Coordinates of C-alpha atoms in Angstrom, one line a residue:
M1 CA -15.9 -8.0 8.8
S2 CA -13.8 -10.6 10.8
T3 CA -10.3 -11.8 10.0
T4 CA -11.9 -15.1 9.4
D5 CA -13.3 -13.8 5.8
L6 CA -9.4 -13.2 4.7
P7 CA -7.7 -14.6 2.0
A8 CA -4.7 -17.2 3.7
P9 CA -1.3 -16.5 2.4
D10 CA -0.6 -20.5 2.0
H11 CA 0.3 -20.6 -1.7
S12 CA 0.7 -16.3 -2.6
P13 CA 4.6 -16.8 -4.1
R14 CA 2.3 -19.0 -7.2
L15 CA 0.0 -16.2 -7.3
R16 CA 2.6 -13.7 -7.5
D17 CA 4.6 -15.1 -9.9
A18 CA 1.2 -15.8 -12.2
L19 CA 0.6 -11.4 -11.5
L20 CA 4.1 -10.6 -12.4
A21 CA 3.8 -13.0 -15.7
A22 CA 1.0 -10.9 -16.8
D23 CA 3.1 -7.7 -16.5
F24 CA 1.0 -6.7 -13.4
T25 CA 3.2 -4.5 -12.0
A26 CA 2.9 -0.6 -11.9
D27 CA 4.7 0.0 -15.2
G28 CA 2.4 -2.7 -16.4
L29 CA -0.7 -0.9 -15.9
L30 CA 0.9 2.6 -17.0
E31 CA 1.2 0.9 -20.2
L32 CA -1.9 -1.2 -20.8
L33 CA -4.2 2.5 -19.8
G34 CA -2.0 5.4 -20.6
A35 CA -1.5 8.1 -18.4
P36 CA -4.8 9.7 -18.2
A37 CA -6.6 6.4 -17.3
Y38 CA -4.0 5.3 -15.3
T39 CA -4.3 8.8 -13.0
A40 CA -8.0 8.4 -13.4
L41 CA -8.2 5.5 -11.6
A42 CA -5.6 6.8 -8.7
R43 CA -8.5 9.0 -8.3
S44 CA -11.1 6.2 -8.4
E45 CA -12.9 6.7 -11.2
T46 CA -13.2 4.1 -13.5
V47 CA -14.4 4.3 -16.9
P48 CA -11.3 5.1 -18.1
A49 CA -10.0 2.0 -17.7
L50 CA -12.5 0.0 -18.3
R51 CA -12.7 1.2 -21.8
A52 CA -8.8 0.6 -21.8
T53 CA -9.5 -3.4 -21.0
R54 CA -12.2 -4.4 -23.5
G55 CA -9.7 -7.6 -24.2
D56 CA -9.3 -10.8 -23.3
S57 CA -5.1 -10.3 -22.1
P58 CA -4.4 -11.6 -18.6
L59 CA -3.2 -8.5 -17.6
E60 CA -7.1 -6.6 -18.7
T61 CA -8.2 -9.9 -16.5
L62 CA -6.4 -9.0 -13.6
V63 CA -7.5 -5.4 -14.0
R64 CA -10.7 -5.5 -14.2
L65 CA -10.8 -8.8 -11.0
F66 CA -8.7 -6.8 -9.1
L67 CA -9.0 -3.0 -9.3
L68 CA -12.3 -2.7 -11.6
Q69 CA -13.8 -5.1 -9.2
R70 CA -16.0 -6.6 -11.8
T71 CA -16.8 -10.3 -12.1
V72 CA -14.8 -12.1 -15.3
P73 CA -15.6 -15.8 -17.2
E74 CA -13.4 -18.5 -14.9
E75 CA -12.4 -19.8 -18.4
R76 CA -10.4 -16.5 -18.1
A77 CA -9.6 -15.9 -14.3
R78 CA -7.5 -19.6 -15.6
A79 CA -5.4 -18.7 -17.6
A80 CA -4.3 -15.3 -15.2
L81 CA -4.0 -17.0 -11.9
P82 CA -3.6 -20.4 -10.8
L83 CA -7.0 -20.2 -10.1
D84 CA -7.8 -23.7 -8.3
E85 CA -5.0 -22.5 -5.0
A86 CA -7.1 -18.9 -5.2
L87 CA -9.6 -20.3 -4.7
A88 CA -9.0 -22.1 -2.3
D89 CA -6.8 -19.7 -0.2
G90 CA -9.7 -17.3 -0.9
W91 CA -8.2 -14.4 -3.2
V92 CA -10.9 -15.3 -4.7
V93 CA -14.8 -16.3 -5.4
R94 CA -17.5 -18.0 -7.2
D95 CA -20.0 -15.6 -8.4
A96 CA -23.2 -16.8 -9.0
E97 CA -24.3 -12.9 -10.9
A98 CA -23.8 -14.0 -14.6
V99 CA -21.1 -12.4 -16.7
R100 CA -21.3 -11.7 -20.5
N101 CA -18.8 -14.3 -22.0
G102 CA -18.7 -14.8 -25.8
P103 CA -17.2 -14.1 -29.0
G104 CA -17.0 -10.7 -29.9
E105 CA -17.7 -9.6 -26.4
A106 CA -14.3 -8.5 -25.6
H107 CA -14.4 -6.2 -29.1
T108 CA -17.9 -4.1 -28.6
P109 CA -19.2 -1.4 -26.3
L110 CA -19.0 -1.1 -23.0
G111 CA -23.0 -2.5 -22.5
T112 CA -23.2 -4.2 -25.5
P113 CA -22.3 -7.7 -25.7
S114 CA -22.4 -9.6 -28.3
E115 CA -25.8 -10.8 -29.6
T116 CA -23.7 -14.0 -29.8
A117 CA -22.9 -13.8 -26.4
E118 CA -23.7 -15.6 -24.0
D119 CA -24.4 -15.1 -19.4
T120 CA -21.9 -17.1 -17.3
A121 CA -20.8 -17.5 -13.5
G122 CA -17.7 -15.9 -13.3
I123 CA -14.8 -15.0 -10.3
R124 CA -14.8 -12.3 -8.4
A125 CA -11.9 -10.3 -6.6
A126 CA -12.3 -10.8 -2.9
V127 CA -10.0 -8.4 -1.7
D128 CA -8.6 -5.1 -3.4
V129 CA -4.7 -6.0 -4.6
R130 CA -2.7 -2.8 -6.0
P131 CA 0.2 -2.9 -8.1
Y132 CA 2.5 -0.6 -6.0
S133 CA 6.3 0.3 -7.0
G134 CA 8.9 0.2 -4.7
P135 CA 11.7 2.7 -4.6
E136 CA 14.3 1.1 -6.2
G137 CA 11.8 -0.4 -8.3
Q138 CA 10.4 -3.6 -6.9
D139 CA 7.5 -4.8 -8.2
W140 CA 4.9 -5.2 -4.6
F141 CA 1.4 -5.8 -3.8
I142 CA -0.2 -3.8 -1.3
V143 CA -3.6 -5.7 -0.4
S144 CA -6.6 -3.7 1.5
D145 CA -10.5 -3.7 1.5
L146 CA -12.7 -3.8 -1.2
G147 CA -14.3 -1.3 -3.1
C148 CA -12.7 2.0 -0.5
A149 CA -9.7 3.0 -3.0
V150 CA -8.3 6.1 -0.6
G151 CA -9.9 9.3 -2.2
G152 CA -12.7 7.8 -4.0
A153 CA -16.0 9.8 -3.6
A154 CA -17.5 7.5 -1.7
G155 CA -15.3 7.1 0.9
A156 CA -16.1 4.2 3.7
R157 CA -19.6 4.5 3.3
G158 CA -20.7 1.0 3.3
H159 CA -17.6 0.2 5.0
D160 CA -17.9 -0.9 9.1
A161 CA -16.0 0.1 11.6
G162 CA -12.9 -2.3 10.9
V163 CA -12.6 -1.1 7.2
V164 CA -8.8 -2.0 6.3
L165 CA -7.6 0.9 3.4
G166 CA -5.4 0.4 1.1
V167 CA -2.3 2.6 -0.3
G168 CA -3.1 6.6 -0.4
G169 CA -1.4 9.5 -0.3
A170 CA -0.9 10.0 3.3
S171 CA 0.6 6.3 3.0
T172 CA 3.6 7.7 -0.1
T173 CA 4.0 11.1 1.8
L174 CA 5.2 9.1 5.4
A175 CA 7.3 6.8 3.0
G176 CA 8.9 9.6 1.6
L177 CA 9.5 11.0 4.3
T178 CA 11.1 8.1 6.4
V179 CA 15.2 8.1 6.9
R180 CA 16.3 4.9 5.0
T181 CA 20.0 3.7 6.7
P182 CA 19.8 -0.2 7.9
V183 CA 18.7 -0.2 11.4
A184 CA 18.3 -3.6 13.8
S185 CA 14.7 -2.8 14.4
A186 CA 12.3 -0.6 13.2
L187 CA 8.2 -0.2 14.3
D188 CA 5.1 0.3 12.6
L189 CA 3.0 1.6 14.5
G190 CA -0.8 1.2 13.2
T191 CA -0.1 -0.9 9.6
G192 CA -3.0 -0.7 8.1
S193 CA -2.4 -2.4 5.0
G194 CA 1.1 -2.9 5.6
I195 CA 2.7 -0.5 3.3
Q196 CA 5.3 1.3 6.0
A197 CA 6.1 -2.6 7.1
L198 CA 6.9 -2.7 3.5
H199 CA 9.2 -0.8 3.7
A200 CA 10.6 -0.7 6.0
A201 CA 11.5 -4.4 5.4
Q202 CA 14.3 -3.9 3.0
H203 CA 16.6 -1.7 5.6
A204 CA 15.4 -3.6 9.4
T205 CA 16.5 -6.4 10.3
R206 CA 13.3 -7.0 12.0
V207 CA 10.1 -5.3 11.6
T208 CA 7.2 -4.8 14.0
A209 CA 4.2 -4.0 13.1
T210 CA 1.1 -3.1 15.9
D211 CA -2.4 -2.3 14.9
L212 CA -6.1 -2.2 16.9
N213 CA -7.6 -3.3 14.3
P214 CA -6.7 -7.5 14.3
R215 CA -7.9 -7.4 10.6
A216 CA -5.9 -4.6 9.7
L217 CA -2.7 -6.7 11.0
G218 CA -4.5 -9.6 8.1
F219 CA -4.1 -7.3 5.6
T220 CA -0.3 -6.3 6.5
R221 CA 0.2 -10.1 6.5
L222 CA -0.8 -11.0 2.9
T223 CA 1.2 -7.3 1.8
L224 CA 4.1 -8.9 2.8
A225 CA 3.6 -12.5 1.2
L226 CA 2.3 -11.3 -1.5
S227 CA 5.3 -9.0 -2.5
G228 CA 7.6 -11.0 -1.4
A229 CA 8.8 -9.3 1.5
P230 CA 10.2 -11.4 5.1
A231 CA 7.3 -11.5 8.2
A232 CA 6.6 -9.0 10.4
E233 CA 5.7 -9.5 13.7
L234 CA 2.0 -8.7 13.4
R235 CA 1.0 -7.5 16.8
E236 CA -2.5 -6.5 18.3
G237 CA -3.0 -3.5 20.9
S238 CA -3.1 0.7 21.1
L239 CA -0.4 3.2 21.0
Y240 CA 2.7 1.6 22.2
E241 CA 0.8 -0.8 24.8
P242 CA 1.9 -4.4 22.5
V243 CA 5.7 -3.3 22.9
A244 CA 5.4 -1.2 26.4
E245 CA 9.3 -3.3 27.4
E246 CA 11.1 -2.4 23.5
T247 CA 12.9 0.0 21.9
Y248 CA 13.5 0.6 18.3
D249 CA 15.8 1.6 16.2
L250 CA 13.1 3.7 13.7
I251 CA 9.2 4.6 14.0
V252 CA 6.5 4.9 11.9
S253 CA 3.5 6.0 12.0
N254 CA 0.4 6.9 10.0
P255 CA -2.3 7.2 12.8
P256 CA -6.0 7.2 12.7
F257 CA -5.2 11.6 13.0
V258 CA -8.8 13.6 12.3
I259 CA -10.0 15.0 14.7
S260 CA -13.7 14.2 15.2
P261 CA -16.4 14.2 17.5
G262 CA -16.1 10.2 18.4
A263 CA -15.1 7.4 17.2
R264 CA -17.0 5.9 13.4
L265 CA -14.0 4.6 11.6
T266 CA -11.3 2.5 13.2
Y267 CA -8.7 3.3 10.3
R268 CA -8.9 7.7 10.7
D269 CA -11.1 8.1 14.1
G270 CA -8.3 7.7 17.2
G271 CA -11.5 8.0 19.3
M272 CA -9.8 10.5 22.4
G273 CA -10.3 14.5 22.0
G274 CA -8.9 16.5 19.6
D275 CA -5.7 15.9 18.7
D276 CA -4.6 14.1 22.0
L277 CA -3.7 10.7 20.1
C278 CA -1.3 12.3 18.3
R279 CA 0.3 14.1 21.3
T280 CA 0.0 10.7 23.2
L281 CA 2.4 8.8 20.7
V282 CA 4.6 11.9 20.2
Q283 CA 5.5 12.2 23.8
Q284 CA 6.0 9.2 24.5
A285 CA 8.2 8.1 22.0
G286 CA 10.7 8.8 22.8
E287 CA 10.9 6.2 25.9
R288 CA 10.6 3.5 22.9
L289 CA 13.2 5.1 20.6
N290 CA 17.1 3.3 21.2
E291 CA 20.2 6.6 20.3
G292 CA 20.5 7.9 17.3
G293 CA 16.6 6.4 16.1
F294 CA 14.2 8.7 14.6
A295 CA 10.5 8.7 14.6
H296 CA 8.5 9.7 11.3
F297 CA 4.3 10.6 12.5
L298 CA 1.8 12.0 10.3
A299 CA -0.2 14.0 12.8
N300 CA -3.0 16.5 12.9
W301 CA -3.5 19.1 15.4
Q302 CA -5.8 21.7 16.9
H303 CA -5.5 25.5 16.4
V304 CA -6.8 26.5 19.7
D305 CA -8.1 30.8 20.2
G306 CA -5.1 32.3 22.5
E307 CA -2.4 29.8 22.6
E308 CA 0.2 30.0 19.3
W309 CA 0.2 26.7 17.1
Q310 CA 4.4 26.3 17.0
E311 CA 4.5 26.1 21.3
R312 CA 1.3 24.0 21.1
L313 CA 3.9 21.3 19.5
R314 CA 6.2 22.6 21.0
S315 CA 5.3 21.1 24.2
W316 CA 4.8 17.6 22.5
V317 CA 8.6 16.1 21.6
P318 CA 10.3 14.1 24.6
R319 CA 12.9 16.5 26.4
D320 CA 15.7 13.4 25.5
C321 CA 14.7 14.0 21.9
D322 CA 15.4 16.6 19.0
A323 CA 12.2 17.3 16.2
W324 CA 11.3 18.8 13.1
I325 CA 7.8 19.5 12.7
V326 CA 6.8 20.3 9.2
Q327 CA 3.2 22.0 9.0
R328 CA 1.8 21.2 5.2
E329 CA -2.0 22.8 5.4
V330 CA -3.7 24.7 7.2
Q331 CA -8.0 24.1 7.3
D332 CA -10.4 26.1 8.7
V333 CA -12.9 24.0 10.8
T334 CA -16.1 24.1 8.7
Q335 CA -13.2 22.9 5.8
Y336 CA -12.0 20.4 8.2
A337 CA -15.3 18.6 8.5
E338 CA -16.5 19.2 5.1
L339 CA -13.7 16.9 4.3
W340 CA -13.9 13.8 6.2
L341 CA -18.1 13.9 6.1
R342 CA -17.2 13.0 2.2
D343 CA -14.7 11.0 3.4
S344 CA -16.8 8.7 5.3
G345 CA -19.6 9.0 2.5
D346 CA -22.1 11.5 4.5
H347 CA -22.1 14.3 2.5
R348 CA -25.8 13.4 0.0
T349 CA -25.6 15.4 -3.1
D350 CA -29.6 13.8 -4.0
P351 CA -32.1 16.6 -4.0
E352 CA -34.1 13.5 -3.8
R353 CA -33.7 11.8 -0.2
Q354 CA -35.5 14.6 2.3
D355 CA -35.5 12.2 4.8
G356 CA -34.2 8.8 6.4
P357 CA -31.2 8.1 7.6
E358 CA -29.6 9.2 4.8
G359 CA -31.1 12.2 4.0
P360 CA -29.9 15.6 4.0
E361 CA -31.2 16.5 7.2
Q362 CA -28.6 14.0 9.0
Y363 CA -26.4 15.4 7.1
A364 CA -27.0 18.2 8.9
A365 CA -27.3 16.5 12.5
L366 CA -23.8 15.1 11.4
Y367 CA -21.8 18.4 10.1
E368 CA -23.3 20.0 13.5
A369 CA -21.8 17.8 15.7
W370 CA -18.1 18.1 14.4
L371 CA -19.1 22.1 15.0
D372 CA -20.1 21.8 18.2
E373 CA -17.0 19.7 19.2
F374 CA -14.6 21.9 17.9
E375 CA -16.1 25.2 19.6
A376 CA -16.1 23.3 23.0
R377 CA -12.3 23.2 22.2
K378 CA -11.8 26.4 21.2
T379 CA -10.2 25.0 17.3
R380 CA -10.5 27.8 15.6
A381 CA -8.3 25.5 11.9
V382 CA -6.7 22.4 12.6
G383 CA -3.0 21.9 10.4
F384 CA -2.0 18.7 8.9
G385 CA 1.9 18.1 8.5
W386 CA 5.0 16.2 9.6
I387 CA 6.7 15.3 12.8
T388 CA 9.9 13.3 12.9
L389 CA 11.9 12.8 16.1
R390 CA 15.6 11.8 16.5
K391 CA 16.3 10.7 20.2
S392 CA 20.2 12.5 20.6
G393 CA 20.2 13.0 24.1
A394 CA 21.9 16.6 23.7
A395 CA 21.6 18.9 26.4
Q396 CA 21.0 21.2 23.9
Q397 CA 17.5 20.4 22.4
S398 CA 16.9 21.1 18.9
I399 CA 13.7 21.9 17.4
V400 CA 12.2 23.2 14.3
V401 CA 9.1 23.8 13.7
E402 CA 8.0 25.8 10.7
E403 CA 5.4 26.1 8.0
W404 CA 6.3 24.8 4.0
P405 CA 3.2 24.7 2.6
H406 CA 5.2 24.9 -0.6
P407 CA 6.0 21.8 -3.5
V408 CA 8.4 19.8 -2.1
E409 CA 10.7 16.6 -4.1
Q410 CA 10.1 13.1 -2.7
P411 CA 11.2 11.1 -1.5
L412 CA 13.2 13.4 1.7
G413 CA 14.7 10.5 3.3
E414 CA 17.5 12.0 3.0
T415 CA 16.8 15.7 3.7
V416 CA 15.7 14.5 7.1
R417 CA 18.4 13.4 8.0
A418 CA 21.0 15.6 6.6
H419 CA 18.3 18.1 8.5
F420 CA 19.6 16.4 12.0
E421 CA 23.0 16.1 10.8
R422 CA 23.4 20.1 10.2
Q423 CA 21.5 20.6 13.7
D424 CA 24.1 18.9 15.1
Y425 CA 26.8 20.4 13.9
L426 CA 25.9 24.2 14.9
R427 CA 25.0 23.5 18.6
T428 CA 29.1 22.6 18.7
H429 CA 30.5 25.2 17.0
D430 CA 29.9 29.1 18.2
D431 CA 30.4 31.6 15.9
A432 CA 34.8 31.6 16.5
A433 CA 34.3 28.0 15.6
L434 CA 31.7 29.0 12.3
L435 CA 34.6 31.2 10.7
A436 CA 37.0 28.9 11.0
D437 CA 35.5 26.4 9.0
H438 CA 35.3 26.3 5.3
F439 CA 32.1 25.2 3.2
V440 CA 30.8 24.5 -0.3
L441 CA 27.4 25.5 -1.6
A442 CA 25.0 22.3 -2.1
P443 CA 24.6 20.6 -5.0
E444 CA 21.8 22.6 -6.9
V445 CA 21.6 25.4 -5.6
M446 CA 21.1 28.2 -8.0
Q447 CA 21.1 32.0 -7.9
E448 CA 18.3 34.1 -9.0
Q449 CA 19.2 38.3 -9.4
V450 CA 15.3 40.1 -8.9
G451 CA 15.6 43.9 -10.6
L452 CA 14.2 45.5 -13.3
P453 CA 15.5 45.3 -16.3
G454 CA 18.0 47.3 -17.0
A455 CA 19.1 48.0 -13.2
E456 CA 22.6 48.4 -13.2
D457 CA 22.0 47.1 -9.6
P458 CA 19.7 43.8 -8.7
E459 CA 16.8 44.9 -6.0
H460 CA 17.7 41.3 -3.9
V461 CA 19.1 37.8 -4.5
V462 CA 17.5 35.0 -4.3
L463 CA 19.1 31.7 -3.7
R464 CA 16.2 28.5 -4.1
Q465 CA 17.3 25.0 -3.8
N466 CA 16.0 22.4 -6.9
R467 CA 15.4 19.5 -4.6
G468 CA 14.6 17.9 -1.2
M469 CA 12.8 20.6 0.3
R470 CA 13.3 23.6 -2.4
R471 CA 14.0 26.3 -0.6
A472 CA 14.8 29.9 -1.7
T473 CA 15.4 32.7 0.6
K474 CA 16.8 36.4 -0.4
V475 CA 20.2 37.2 0.4
D476 CA 22.7 40.5 1.0
A477 CA 25.3 41.4 -1.2
V478 CA 27.6 40.1 1.1
G479 CA 25.1 37.4 1.9
A480 CA 25.5 36.1 -2.2
G481 CA 29.1 37.1 -2.6
F482 CA 29.9 34.9 0.2
A483 CA 28.1 31.5 -0.7
G484 CA 29.3 32.4 -4.6
V485 CA 33.3 31.7 -3.5
C486 CA 32.3 28.7 -1.3
D487 CA 34.5 26.3 -2.9
G488 CA 36.2 25.1 0.3
T489 CA 39.4 26.3 -0.1
L490 CA 39.3 29.5 2.5
S491 CA 37.8 29.8 5.5
A492 CA 34.3 31.8 6.3
G493 CA 36.2 34.2 7.9
R494 CA 38.7 34.7 5.2
I495 CA 36.1 34.9 2.6
L496 CA 34.9 38.1 4.6
D497 CA 37.9 39.9 4.7
A498 CA 38.7 39.3 1.0
I499 CA 34.9 41.1 0.8
A500 CA 35.6 43.2 3.4
Q501 CA 38.3 44.6 1.3
L502 CA 36.1 44.5 -2.0
M503 CA 33.1 46.6 -0.6
G504 CA 35.7 48.8 1.3
E505 CA 33.6 47.4 4.4
D506 CA 35.4 47.2 8.1
P507 CA 36.8 43.3 8.0
V508 CA 36.5 43.2 12.0
L509 CA 32.2 44.5 11.6
L510 CA 32.1 42.2 8.9
R511 CA 33.2 39.0 11.2
D512 CA 30.6 40.1 13.7
R513 CA 27.5 40.8 11.9
T514 CA 27.9 38.3 9.2
P515 CA 27.7 34.2 11.5
Q516 CA 24.2 34.6 12.2
A517 CA 23.5 35.0 8.1
I518 CA 26.5 31.7 7.4
R519 CA 24.6 29.9 10.6
L520 CA 21.1 29.9 8.9
L521 CA 22.7 29.0 5.3
V522 CA 23.7 26.1 6.8
E523 CA 20.8 24.9 9.1
E524 CA 18.6 25.5 6.0
G525 CA 20.7 23.2 3.7
F526 CA 22.7 26.1 0.6
L527 CA 25.6 25.8 2.9
E528 CA 28.0 22.6 3.9
P529 CA 30.6 22.2 5.7
A530 CA 33.2 21.2 3.4
A531 CA 35.1 18.7 6.2
A532 CA 32.3 16.5 5.9
P533 CA 29.8 17.1 3.8
L534 CA 25.5 16.4 4.5

């Protein structure tokens, strides 16, 4: 595959108008297909959507053409698209394969067209065009290669190393994590089909998108054009090489983070040993960030015998940056190898295939290669998660590394921004300043009492967030009482004095032992300074 076979964006505004006129949008698809077929399509299961698009409306035609990648009759394609321009620009092509076209075909079961139907040449899509809803309800379109939707059972099977995938769970996770404050410049490193550049274009004056794969840059150009977004600066190259002399206010990257033996697929295999690619991206980010700028990465990292994974990641953080690193999942090396062998379509379940390049022996050899690689690196498991840096230049660096496999509420960009604001607050307030300050309980925090039914007092009290990270923390009677009266009226010290009087405790001792607990409640977002809510 090369960039020469990609569509031209010359008439993308007219194509976009036609797609919107047919309601070929995320909302339009949900209404047409219904929730079960819509979610099945997200899993790359097409049968329910095929059954739901038996009619001849423009929307049904577009779904079959671009999402289900079926050949459609030319007259139906012409009713849904500016067909001559779409053909000339290369969005669709004429297909010599016959399609069934006749009265009643749309109303008969799949595979049993009307007896009066006739075979005609048709139109098929040259690229995958997927409706995608922006954070403020924008109607966008992600353009990528055909036949390799993320999450499909066969993955990238049958495609060469330069294949470009569309939007998937990792893409949307990163988009939701990113801090969306207005910035002058943003860098999408390893842009793929361009979803991160598309998001960044909404709040960055200048967007630069880079990729080692020139084909990915072509798809990013198409995604931005078809979505009606400003064009980005497109640069070819590896890691930070294309922007070696530049700095940015925002860096985002969903890199080829898979730890694999070799670099077979450009979109996922970084071509460096172990987790070196992710380490390099993080370590060099500080040089490319402006003061106060954020960098967001999805990453994999090794769990190595004799080494704490938290310390491994701490060593990656640039000296002039704060970091928040969240491990979302851990897989042992066998689970990890099987996941990515399925992704590339290298798994085989057909018992009749006993030999040849696609047989069980080949699969076993590939599996062995993955396990050999992990054994050589003393890797027992692989972690996946988020790495966020902020260039603070602070003398006292803040690095938070935690494991959080629990459900969260996306988008998390504001939660991420507030985390770093809280770190700034805490490192500039010692215990005396903390006790002199005023706090309020964060919105959406609820209190739960846990204990036996009928018991006079609960065994313990839990504070729980219903937004963002959805954290829960156990507090004692003092912590529960303190949080319950934090409305910004009294200082923390005066609240503790009142609690000490009610509980018959020494107020001096209570003031001495409580600041650490208050600090933790602030760090995790349960309490906010009243003077400047975060």
